[in-house]
mmCIF file of N, CA and C in Angstrom:
data_model
loop_
_atom_site.group_PDB
_atom_site.id
_atom_site.type_symbol
_atom_site.label_atom_id
_atom_site.label_comp_id
_atom_site.label_asym_id
_atom_site.label_seq_id
_atom_site.Cartn_x
_atom_site.Cartn_y
_atom_site.Cartn_z
ATOM 1 N N MET F 7 61.932 34.770 -81.915
ATOM 2 C CA MET F 7 61.470 36.123 -81.707
ATOM 3 C C MET F 7 62.237 36.719 -80.521
ATOM 4 N N PRO F 8 62.758 37.912 -80.639
ATOM 5 C CA PRO F 8 63.510 38.526 -79.552
ATOM 6 C C PRO F 8 62.602 38.931 -78.393
ATOM 7 N N HIS F 9 63.177 38.965 -77.213
ATOM 8 C CA HIS F 9 62.451 39.415 -76.032
ATOM 9 C C HIS F 9 62.319 40.933 -76.086
ATOM 10 N N LYS F 10 61.209 41.476 -75.596
ATOM 11 C CA LYS F 10 60.971 42.910 -75.725
ATOM 12 C C LYS F 10 61.960 43.758 -74.932
ATOM 13 N N PHE F 11 62.491 43.232 -73.819
ATOM 14 C CA PHE F 11 63.461 43.998 -73.038
ATOM 15 C C PHE F 11 64.908 43.688 -73.429
ATOM 16 N N TYR F 12 65.111 42.529 -74.006
ATOM 17 C CA TYR F 12 66.451 42.111 -74.423
ATOM 18 C C TYR F 12 66.389 41.657 -75.876
ATOM 19 N N PRO F 13 66.317 42.583 -76.815
ATOM 20 C CA PRO F 13 66.106 42.231 -78.217
ATOM 21 C C PRO F 13 67.199 41.348 -78.806
ATOM 22 N N SER F 14 68.378 41.328 -78.187
ATOM 23 C CA SER F 14 69.451 40.508 -78.746
ATOM 24 C C SER F 14 69.320 39.037 -78.351
ATOM 25 N N LEU F 15 68.454 38.737 -77.387
ATOM 26 C CA LEU F 15 68.269 37.350 -76.970
ATOM 27 C C LEU F 15 67.136 36.707 -77.756
ATOM 28 N N SER F 16 67.393 35.542 -78.294
ATOM 29 C CA SER F 16 66.321 34.817 -78.977
ATOM 30 C C SER F 16 65.343 34.303 -77.921
ATOM 31 N N SER F 17 64.126 33.972 -78.325
ATOM 32 C CA SER F 17 63.134 33.486 -77.364
ATOM 33 C C SER F 17 63.582 32.162 -76.747
ATOM 34 N N ARG F 18 64.269 31.326 -77.515
ATOM 35 C CA ARG F 18 64.759 30.048 -76.986
ATOM 36 C C ARG F 18 65.783 30.286 -75.890
ATOM 37 N N LEU F 19 66.732 31.173 -76.134
ATOM 38 C CA LEU F 19 67.744 31.497 -75.140
ATOM 39 C C LEU F 19 67.096 32.144 -73.922
ATOM 40 N N TRP F 20 66.102 32.993 -74.141
ATOM 41 C CA TRP F 20 65.408 33.650 -73.039
ATOM 42 C C TRP F 20 64.722 32.614 -72.148
ATOM 43 N N ARG F 21 64.052 31.603 -72.755
ATOM 44 C CA ARG F 21 63.401 30.548 -71.973
ATOM 45 C C ARG F 21 64.425 29.784 -71.152
ATOM 46 N N GLN F 22 65.584 29.478 -71.732
ATOM 47 C CA GLN F 22 66.624 28.758 -71.000
ATOM 48 C C GLN F 22 67.115 29.582 -69.819
ATOM 49 N N LEU F 23 67.283 30.871 -70.020
ATOM 50 C CA LEU F 23 67.721 31.754 -68.949
ATOM 51 C C LEU F 23 66.684 31.780 -67.827
ATOM 52 N N LYS F 24 65.403 31.843 -68.160
ATOM 53 C CA LYS F 24 64.350 31.859 -67.143
ATOM 54 C C LYS F 24 64.334 30.556 -66.358
ATOM 55 N N ILE F 25 64.587 29.423 -67.018
ATOM 56 C CA ILE F 25 64.641 28.136 -66.330
ATOM 57 C C ILE F 25 65.786 28.133 -65.331
ATOM 58 N N ILE F 26 66.947 28.620 -65.748
ATOM 59 C CA ILE F 26 68.102 28.674 -64.853
ATOM 60 C C ILE F 26 67.810 29.592 -63.674
ATOM 61 N N GLU F 27 67.257 30.771 -63.931
ATOM 62 C CA GLU F 27 66.922 31.700 -62.852
ATOM 63 C C GLU F 27 65.920 31.071 -61.892
ATOM 64 N N GLY F 28 64.934 30.358 -62.422
ATOM 65 C CA GLY F 28 63.936 29.705 -61.580
ATOM 66 C C GLY F 28 64.546 28.630 -60.714
ATOM 67 N N SER F 29 65.471 27.856 -61.256
ATOM 68 C CA SER F 29 66.127 26.810 -60.487
ATOM 69 C C SER F 29 66.941 27.400 -59.353
ATOM 70 N N ILE F 30 67.633 28.497 -59.636
ATOM 71 C CA ILE F 30 68.454 29.125 -58.608
ATOM 72 C C ILE F 30 67.572 29.726 -57.521
ATOM 73 N N SER F 31 66.553 30.458 -57.908
ATOM 74 C CA SER F 31 65.732 31.142 -56.913
ATOM 75 C C SER F 31 64.859 30.183 -56.116
ATOM 76 N N MET F 32 64.581 29.004 -56.655
ATOM 77 C CA MET F 32 63.706 28.075 -55.970
ATOM 78 C C MET F 32 64.471 26.980 -55.233
ATOM 79 N N SER F 33 65.809 27.065 -55.171
ATOM 80 C CA SER F 33 66.580 26.000 -54.557
ATOM 81 C C SER F 33 66.755 26.192 -53.059
ATOM 82 N N ASN F 34 66.273 27.299 -52.497
ATOM 83 C CA ASN F 34 66.396 27.546 -51.066
ATOM 84 C C ASN F 34 65.553 26.553 -50.286
ATOM 85 N N LYS F 35 66.076 26.149 -49.133
ATOM 86 C CA LYS F 35 65.328 25.223 -48.285
ATOM 87 C C LYS F 35 64.151 25.941 -47.651
ATOM 88 N N MET F 36 63.058 25.208 -47.541
ATOM 89 C CA MET F 36 61.826 25.720 -46.952
ATOM 90 C C MET F 36 61.353 24.712 -45.914
ATOM 91 N N THR F 37 60.419 25.124 -45.090
ATOM 92 C CA THR F 37 59.764 24.195 -44.180
ATOM 93 C C THR F 37 58.271 24.234 -44.453
ATOM 94 N N GLY F 38 57.593 23.202 -43.997
ATOM 95 C CA GLY F 38 56.155 23.144 -44.178
ATOM 96 C C GLY F 38 55.566 21.948 -43.476
ATOM 97 N N LEU F 39 54.261 21.776 -43.661
ATOM 98 C CA LEU F 39 53.539 20.651 -43.083
ATOM 99 C C LEU F 39 52.975 19.791 -44.202
ATOM 100 N N VAL F 40 53.013 18.480 -43.988
ATOM 101 C CA VAL F 40 52.426 17.560 -44.959
ATOM 102 C C VAL F 40 50.911 17.719 -44.898
ATOM 103 N N LYS F 41 50.318 18.125 -46.014
ATOM 104 C CA LYS F 41 48.858 18.287 -46.090
ATOM 105 C C LYS F 41 48.212 16.908 -46.136
ATOM 106 N N TRP F 42 48.698 16.082 -47.051
ATOM 107 C CA TRP F 42 48.303 14.680 -47.126
ATOM 108 C C TRP F 42 49.328 13.925 -47.953
ATOM 109 N N PHE F 43 49.439 12.619 -47.703
ATOM 110 C CA PHE F 43 50.352 11.771 -48.463
ATOM 111 C C PHE F 43 49.740 10.385 -48.533
ATOM 112 N N ASP F 44 49.568 9.869 -49.750
ATOM 113 C CA ASP F 44 49.013 8.539 -49.973
ATOM 114 C C ASP F 44 50.166 7.589 -50.270
ATOM 115 N N ALA F 45 50.538 6.769 -49.284
ATOM 116 C CA ALA F 45 51.674 5.856 -49.448
ATOM 117 C C ALA F 45 51.424 4.846 -50.561
ATOM 118 N N GLY F 46 50.173 4.451 -50.757
ATOM 119 C CA GLY F 46 49.843 3.503 -51.816
ATOM 120 C C GLY F 46 50.074 4.070 -53.204
ATOM 121 N N LYS F 47 49.773 5.349 -53.374
ATOM 122 C CA LYS F 47 49.982 6.009 -54.662
ATOM 123 C C LYS F 47 51.371 6.619 -54.767
ATOM 124 N N GLY F 48 52.013 6.852 -53.613
ATOM 125 C CA GLY F 48 53.379 7.369 -53.621
ATOM 126 C C GLY F 48 53.511 8.867 -53.814
ATOM 127 N N PHE F 49 52.451 9.621 -53.504
ATOM 128 C CA PHE F 49 52.557 11.074 -53.637
ATOM 129 C C PHE F 49 51.590 11.773 -52.694
ATOM 130 N N GLY F 50 51.776 13.087 -52.576
ATOM 131 C CA GLY F 50 50.911 13.904 -51.741
ATOM 132 C C GLY F 50 51.248 15.366 -51.931
ATOM 133 N N PHE F 51 50.906 16.184 -50.931
ATOM 134 C CA PHE F 51 51.154 17.622 -51.010
ATOM 135 C C PHE F 51 51.666 18.153 -49.683
ATOM 136 N N ILE F 52 52.528 19.163 -49.786
ATOM 137 C CA ILE F 52 53.085 19.859 -48.630
ATOM 138 C C ILE F 52 52.564 21.294 -48.663
ATOM 139 N N THR F 53 52.155 21.803 -47.491
ATOM 140 C CA THR F 53 51.762 23.202 -47.359
ATOM 141 C C THR F 53 52.956 23.971 -46.800
ATOM 142 N N PRO F 54 53.579 24.838 -47.600
ATOM 143 C CA PRO F 54 54.740 25.596 -47.125
ATOM 144 C C PRO F 54 54.392 26.514 -45.953
ATOM 145 N N ALA F 55 55.341 26.664 -45.023
ATOM 146 C CA ALA F 55 55.141 27.505 -43.841
ATOM 147 C C ALA F 55 54.988 28.977 -44.204
ATOM 148 N N ASP F 56 55.511 29.379 -45.369
ATOM 149 C CA ASP F 56 55.421 30.794 -45.762
ATOM 150 C C ASP F 56 54.058 31.163 -46.349
ATOM 151 N N GLY F 57 53.135 30.202 -46.390
ATOM 152 C CA GLY F 57 51.790 30.484 -46.883
ATOM 153 C C GLY F 57 51.627 30.395 -48.384
ATOM 154 N N SER F 58 52.691 30.024 -49.095
ATOM 155 C CA SER F 58 52.588 29.904 -50.549
ATOM 156 C C SER F 58 51.787 28.655 -50.925
ATOM 157 N N LYS F 59 51.521 28.505 -52.200
ATOM 158 C CA LYS F 59 50.692 27.431 -52.746
ATOM 159 C C LYS F 59 51.240 26.050 -52.372
ATOM 160 N N ASP F 60 50.335 25.098 -52.116
ATOM 161 C CA ASP F 60 50.737 23.727 -51.804
ATOM 162 C C ASP F 60 51.628 23.171 -52.907
ATOM 163 N N VAL F 61 52.562 22.301 -52.500
ATOM 164 C CA VAL F 61 53.565 21.768 -53.413
ATOM 165 C C VAL F 61 53.431 20.250 -53.506
ATOM 166 N N PHE F 62 53.447 19.739 -54.722
ATOM 167 C CA PHE F 62 53.409 18.299 -54.972
ATOM 168 C C PHE F 62 54.667 17.645 -54.420
ATOM 169 N N VAL F 63 54.531 16.456 -53.827
ATOM 170 C CA VAL F 63 55.693 15.683 -53.375
ATOM 171 C C VAL F 63 55.518 14.229 -53.802
ATOM 172 N N HIS F 64 56.558 13.664 -54.419
ATOM 173 C CA HIS F 64 56.593 12.267 -54.840
ATOM 174 C C HIS F 64 57.468 11.508 -53.857
ATOM 175 N N PHE F 65 57.164 10.231 -53.631
ATOM 176 C CA PHE F 65 57.922 9.464 -52.641
ATOM 177 C C PHE F 65 59.418 9.439 -52.933
ATOM 178 N N SER F 66 59.791 9.529 -54.199
ATOM 179 C CA SER F 66 61.215 9.473 -54.560
ATOM 180 C C SER F 66 61.985 10.705 -54.090
ATOM 181 N N ALA F 67 61.273 11.774 -53.700
ATOM 182 C CA ALA F 67 61.919 13.000 -53.218
ATOM 183 C C ALA F 67 62.207 12.951 -51.722
ATOM 184 N N ILE F 68 61.697 11.918 -51.039
ATOM 185 C CA ILE F 68 61.869 11.804 -49.587
ATOM 186 C C ILE F 68 63.243 11.215 -49.282
ATOM 187 N N GLN F 69 63.994 11.918 -48.445
ATOM 188 C CA GLN F 69 65.329 11.478 -48.047
ATOM 189 C C GLN F 69 65.196 10.628 -46.785
ATOM 190 N N SER F 70 65.243 9.310 -46.956
ATOM 191 C CA SER F 70 65.088 8.395 -45.825
ATOM 192 C C SER F 70 65.667 7.042 -46.188
ATOM 193 N N ASN F 71 66.241 6.370 -45.193
ATOM 194 C CA ASN F 71 66.730 5.007 -45.399
ATOM 195 C C ASN F 71 65.618 3.998 -45.143
ATOM 196 N N ASP F 72 64.531 4.449 -44.528
ATOM 197 C CA ASP F 72 63.384 3.597 -44.239
ATOM 198 C C ASP F 72 62.380 3.687 -45.386
ATOM 199 N N PHE F 73 61.188 3.152 -45.146
ATOM 200 C CA PHE F 73 60.104 3.240 -46.118
ATOM 201 C C PHE F 73 59.803 4.711 -46.373
ATOM 202 N N LYS F 74 59.775 5.114 -47.614
ATOM 203 C CA LYS F 74 59.619 6.529 -47.973
ATOM 204 C C LYS F 74 58.149 6.929 -47.964
ATOM 205 N N THR F 75 57.726 7.448 -46.817
ATOM 206 C CA THR F 75 56.359 7.924 -46.659
ATOM 207 C C THR F 75 56.363 9.129 -45.732
ATOM 208 N N LEU F 76 55.267 9.859 -45.713
ATOM 209 C CA LEU F 76 55.105 11.024 -44.852
ATOM 210 C C LEU F 76 53.750 10.921 -44.166
ATOM 211 N N ASP F 77 53.653 11.526 -42.986
ATOM 212 C CA ASP F 77 52.400 11.521 -42.234
ATOM 213 C C ASP F 77 51.728 12.887 -42.319
ATOM 214 N N GLU F 78 50.410 12.882 -42.387
ATOM 215 C CA GLU F 78 49.663 14.138 -42.401
ATOM 216 C C GLU F 78 50.033 14.971 -41.176
ATOM 217 N N GLY F 79 50.315 16.258 -41.387
ATOM 218 C CA GLY F 79 50.672 17.156 -40.298
ATOM 219 C C GLY F 79 52.138 17.128 -39.901
ATOM 220 N N GLN F 80 52.920 16.265 -40.529
ATOM 221 C CA GLN F 80 54.345 16.145 -40.209
ATOM 222 C C GLN F 80 55.119 17.368 -40.706
ATOM 223 N N ASN F 81 56.044 17.858 -39.878
ATOM 224 C CA ASN F 81 56.927 18.952 -40.281
ATOM 225 C C ASN F 81 58.005 18.411 -41.201
ATOM 226 N N VAL F 82 58.271 19.131 -42.285
ATOM 227 C CA VAL F 82 59.301 18.718 -43.236
ATOM 228 C C VAL F 82 60.115 19.923 -43.695
ATOM 229 N N GLU F 83 61.316 19.632 -44.159
ATOM 230 C CA GLU F 83 62.170 20.625 -44.814
ATOM 231 C C GLU F 83 62.321 20.155 -46.253
ATOM 232 N N PHE F 84 62.342 21.084 -47.202
ATOM 233 C CA PHE F 84 62.393 20.700 -48.608
ATOM 234 C C PHE F 84 62.842 21.874 -49.460
ATOM 235 N N SER F 85 63.154 21.573 -50.703
ATOM 236 C CA SER F 85 63.410 22.584 -51.721
ATOM 237 C C SER F 85 62.376 22.378 -52.815
ATOM 238 N N ILE F 86 62.255 23.347 -53.705
ATOM 239 C CA ILE F 86 61.307 23.241 -54.816
ATOM 240 C C ILE F 86 62.063 23.333 -56.128
ATOM 241 N N GLU F 87 61.714 22.434 -57.045
ATOM 242 C CA GLU F 87 62.254 22.478 -58.408
ATOM 243 C C GLU F 87 61.095 22.426 -59.379
ATOM 244 N N ASN F 88 61.272 23.037 -60.523
ATOM 245 C CA ASN F 88 60.268 22.954 -61.578
ATOM 246 C C ASN F 88 60.444 21.645 -62.320
ATOM 247 N N GLY F 89 59.419 20.812 -62.265
ATOM 248 C CA GLY F 89 59.424 19.560 -62.996
ATOM 249 C C GLY F 89 58.638 19.697 -64.282
ATOM 250 N N ALA F 90 58.458 18.588 -64.975
ATOM 251 C CA ALA F 90 57.730 18.591 -66.242
ATOM 252 C C ALA F 90 56.272 19.027 -66.057
ATOM 253 N N LYS F 91 55.713 18.757 -64.868
ATOM 254 C CA LYS F 91 54.307 19.089 -64.615
ATOM 255 C C LYS F 91 54.148 20.263 -63.656
ATOM 256 N N GLY F 92 55.231 20.995 -63.408
ATOM 257 C CA GLY F 92 55.149 22.147 -62.519
ATOM 258 C C GLY F 92 56.037 21.987 -61.303
ATOM 259 N N PRO F 93 55.895 22.877 -60.328
ATOM 260 C CA PRO F 93 56.749 22.838 -59.140
ATOM 261 C C PRO F 93 56.534 21.564 -58.329
ATOM 262 N N ALA F 94 57.622 21.031 -57.785
ATOM 263 C CA ALA F 94 57.556 19.830 -56.956
ATOM 264 C C ALA F 94 58.605 19.918 -55.858
ATOM 265 N N ALA F 95 58.289 19.343 -54.709
ATOM 266 C CA ALA F 95 59.229 19.305 -53.597
ATOM 267 C C ALA F 95 60.327 18.286 -53.904
ATOM 268 N N VAL F 96 61.559 18.630 -53.534
ATOM 269 C CA VAL F 96 62.699 17.727 -53.665
ATOM 270 C C VAL F 96 63.485 17.762 -52.362
ATOM 271 N N ASN F 97 64.325 16.751 -52.169
ATOM 272 C CA ASN F 97 65.157 16.667 -50.961
ATOM 273 C C ASN F 97 64.325 16.878 -49.698
ATOM 274 N N VAL F 98 63.240 16.126 -49.597
ATOM 275 C CA VAL F 98 62.314 16.259 -48.473
ATOM 276 C C VAL F 98 62.856 15.497 -47.268
ATOM 277 N N ILE F 99 62.977 16.207 -46.144
ATOM 278 C CA ILE F 99 63.499 15.623 -44.912
ATOM 279 C C ILE F 99 62.467 15.825 -43.812
ATOM 280 N N ALA F 100 62.082 14.727 -43.154
ATOM 281 C CA ALA F 100 61.153 14.820 -42.026
ATOM 282 C C ALA F 100 61.873 15.445 -40.842
ATOM 283 N N LEU F 101 61.208 16.378 -40.176
ATOM 284 C CA LEU F 101 61.805 17.057 -39.014
ATOM 285 C C LEU F 101 61.254 16.495 -37.715
#
């Protein structure tokens, strides 16, 4: 089905374009505070400094040569990517 503003684009192509636009617009580095992180489960949430919605973080997104964990209240820098289950923090660096 064509998009209402771009009738020449199929809905499949339109979805792909939106994914690309989302990846580009969400790749900027952000800062925030770790809301909580459960090292045993390997995930937690970051509260962005700009006041936007909390972001899921998985231990595999943490950039560290040591044990990949975060502390509650810790300052971090990160980017956001859309994953299979929604937005998630990537390239997380403890500050």
